[in-house]
Coordinates of C-alpha atoms and ligand atoms in Angstrom, one line a residue:
M1 CA -20.6 -22.2 6.0
A2 CA -16.5 -22.2 6.2
H3 CA -15.4 -21.6 9.5
L4 CA -13.6 -18.7 9.9
K5 CA -9.8 -18.1 11.4
K6 CA -10.4 -15.2 14.0
T7 CA -7.7 -12.3 13.3
P8 CA -7.9 -8.7 14.6
F9 CA -9.4 -8.0 11.3
T10 CA -12.5 -10.1 12.1
L11 CA -15.4 -8.6 14.1
D12 CA -18.0 -10.4 16.0
V13 CA -21.5 -9.1 14.8
V14 CA -23.5 -11.5 16.9
D15 CA -25.8 -8.7 18.7
L16 CA -26.6 -7.0 15.1
L17 CA -27.7 -10.5 13.2
H18 CA -31.2 -9.9 11.7
R19 CA -31.8 -6.9 13.7
P20 CA -32.2 -4.0 10.5
G21 CA -31.7 -0.2 11.9
D22 CA -29.4 -1.6 14.5
M23 CA -25.8 -0.1 14.0
R24 CA -22.5 0.4 16.1
E25 CA -19.0 1.6 15.9
R26 CA -15.8 -0.4 16.4
T27 CA -12.0 0.7 16.2
I28 CA -9.2 -1.8 15.7
D29 CA -5.7 -1.1 15.8
A30 CA -3.7 -4.1 14.8
P31 CA -0.4 -4.8 13.1
A32 CA -0.3 -5.3 8.9
P33 CA 0.2 -9.1 8.2
G34 CA 2.5 -8.1 5.4
G35 CA 2.0 -9.0 1.8
W36 CA -0.1 -5.9 1.1
G37 CA 1.5 -4.2 -1.8
N38 CA 3.1 -4.1 -5.2
A39 CA 6.6 -4.8 -6.4
V40 CA 7.8 -1.2 -5.7
I41 CA 5.8 -0.1 -2.6
G42 CA 3.7 -1.8 0.4
V43 CA 2.5 -1.9 4.2
R44 CA 5.0 -4.1 5.5
A45 CA 4.5 -6.5 8.3
D46 CA 3.6 -5.4 11.8
E47 CA 2.9 -1.7 10.5
P48 CA 0.1 -0.5 12.4
I49 CA -2.9 -0.6 10.8
H50 CA -5.9 1.8 12.3
I51 CA -9.5 1.2 11.4
D52 CA -12.6 3.1 12.3
A53 CA -15.5 1.2 11.3
R54 CA -19.3 1.6 11.6
L55 CA -21.2 -1.7 11.1
E56 CA -25.4 -1.5 10.2
S57 CA -27.7 -4.4 10.3
L58 CA -29.5 -4.7 7.0
H59 CA -32.0 -7.0 5.8
D60 CA -29.8 -9.0 3.7
G61 CA -26.5 -8.6 5.8
I62 CA -24.1 -6.6 7.6
L63 CA -23.1 -3.0 5.8
V64 CA -19.3 -2.2 7.3
S65 CA -18.1 1.3 6.2
A66 CA -14.7 2.3 7.5
D67 CA -11.7 4.6 7.6
V68 CA -8.3 2.8 7.2
T69 CA -5.1 4.8 7.8
T70 CA -1.7 3.4 7.8
V71 CA 2.0 3.5 5.9
A72 CA 3.4 2.2 3.0
R73 CA 7.1 1.8 2.4
G74 CA 8.8 1.5 -0.7
E75 CA 11.5 3.3 -2.7
C76 CA 11.6 6.2 -5.3
V77 CA 11.6 4.5 -9.0
R78 CA 13.6 7.4 -10.2
C79 CA 16.6 7.8 -7.5
L80 CA 16.1 4.7 -5.3
I81 CA 15.8 6.1 -1.9
D82 CA 13.2 5.3 0.9
V83 CA 10.1 6.5 0.6
E84 CA 7.2 6.5 2.9
Q85 CA 3.4 7.3 2.1
D86 CA 0.7 7.7 4.3
V87 CA -2.1 5.6 3.3
E88 CA -6.2 6.9 3.9
V89 CA -8.6 4.7 2.3
E90 CA -12.2 4.2 2.9
I91 CA -14.2 1.2 2.3
Q92 CA -18.0 0.1 2.0
E93 CA -18.8 -3.5 1.7
V94 CA -21.9 -5.4 2.2
F95 CA -21.3 -9.1 4.2
A96 CA -24.7 -11.1 2.9
Y97 CA -26.2 -13.5 5.2
S98 CA -26.2 -15.7 2.3
Q99 CA -24.2 -16.8 -0.6
D100 CA -25.6 -14.4 -3.0
E101 CA -23.8 -13.3 -6.5
A102 CA -24.8 -9.7 -5.8
F103 CA -22.1 -9.6 -2.8
D104 CA -18.4 -10.5 -2.8
Y105 CA -18.4 -10.9 0.9
E106 CA -20.7 -12.7 3.6
V107 CA -20.8 -13.3 7.2
H108 CA -19.3 -16.3 8.5
D109 CA -21.5 -17.6 11.6
T110 CA -21.4 -14.7 13.4
H111 CA -18.0 -12.7 12.4
V112 CA -16.9 -10.3 9.2
D113 CA -13.5 -10.8 8.1
L114 CA -12.4 -7.0 7.1
E115 CA -9.2 -8.2 6.2
P116 CA -9.7 -9.0 2.4
V117 CA -11.6 -5.9 2.2
V118 CA -9.0 -3.8 3.8
R119 CA -6.0 -5.2 1.9
D120 CA -7.8 -4.8 -1.5
A121 CA -8.6 -1.0 -0.9
V122 CA -4.8 -0.6 0.5
V123 CA -3.3 -2.0 -2.4
L124 CA -5.6 -0.2 -5.2
S125 CA -4.6 3.1 -3.6
L126 CA -0.8 2.7 -3.9
P127 CA 1.4 4.1 -6.8
F128 CA 3.0 1.6 -9.4
Q129 CA 5.6 4.5 -9.5
P130 CA 6.4 6.0 -6.5
V131 CA 8.6 9.0 -6.4
C132 CA 10.6 10.7 -3.4
Q133 CA 9.0 14.0 -4.8
D134 CA 7.6 15.0 -8.0
E135 CA 10.7 17.1 -8.9
C136 CA 13.0 14.1 -8.5
T137 CA 15.4 13.7 -11.5
G138 CA 16.9 10.4 -10.6
L139 CA 20.4 9.4 -10.6
C140 CA 22.9 10.6 -13.0
P141 CA 23.4 8.0 -16.0
Q142 CA 27.0 8.5 -15.9
C143 CA 28.1 8.1 -12.0
G144 CA 24.9 7.2 -10.1
V145 CA 24.7 10.1 -7.7
R146 CA 21.2 11.5 -6.8
L147 CA 21.3 14.4 -8.9
L148 CA 18.9 16.1 -6.3
D149 CA 21.6 16.1 -4.0
H150 CA 24.1 17.6 -6.7
P151 CA 22.4 20.4 -8.2
G152 CA 24.2 21.6 -11.2
H153 CA 26.0 18.5 -11.4
E154 CA 27.7 17.6 -14.9
H155 CA 30.5 15.5 -16.4
E156 CA 33.0 17.2 -18.9
A157 CA 32.0 16.2 -22.4
P158 CA 32.9 12.6 -23.0
V159 CA 36.2 12.1 -24.8
D160 CA 36.5 11.8 -28.7
P161 CA 36.0 7.9 -29.1
R162 CA 38.9 7.5 -31.1
W163 CA 40.8 8.7 -28.3
S164 CA 38.9 6.6 -25.5
A165 CA 39.7 3.5 -27.4
L166 CA 43.6 4.5 -27.3
G167 CA 42.8 5.3 -23.4
G168 CA 41.3 1.8 -23.0
L169 CA 44.5 0.1 -24.7
A170 CA 46.7 2.3 -21.7
G171 CA 44.3 0.7 -19.3
L172 CA 42.1 3.6 -18.5
T173 CA 38.7 3.2 -17.7
D174 CA 35.8 5.7 -18.9
T175 CA 34.1 5.2 -15.2
D176 CA 36.5 7.9 -13.6
E177 CA 34.7 10.3 -11.5
K178 CA 35.0 14.0 -12.8
R179 CA 32.8 16.5 -10.8
Ligands
LIG201 ZN1 13.7 9.9 -5.6
LIG202 ZN1 27.4 12.1 -12.5

């Protein structure tokens, strides 16, 4: 059986092994290892992770039920400002005593490692398109200001393309900001 590298997410279950019906509760407060997320939002390294776990001894393994809370950070896909989102997920997983196709996880010697279970649940809960708020209308396609910060923002109608060609010859640019 592979030896387990101990982290704050590994729990000693020696007192529960093969004692079906026994149970206890454990709390974990640990910094996130980092890399929990998708391309646009995630739980950064050292972000505090809080886990309230309940461990129950079964005939074929240890059942772990837990509530996990932390904070994910990323940026709004529309206006690019920083967004912060509370993460609250529940996990329930059996760590089997023996390698068995029915179970994804197993007890290593006298420990269970919650990290992959918690990581998967957290990552699955994250949005692929985080927004700062549902009403976010993004950035002005012409000048890039954040439209929520500039209600009523608009530009004068674009110059007739025949004249803007002449403007270009005269050294003018079309990026002059008009508000
Ligand atoms: Zn936004
Ligand atoms: Zn604009």
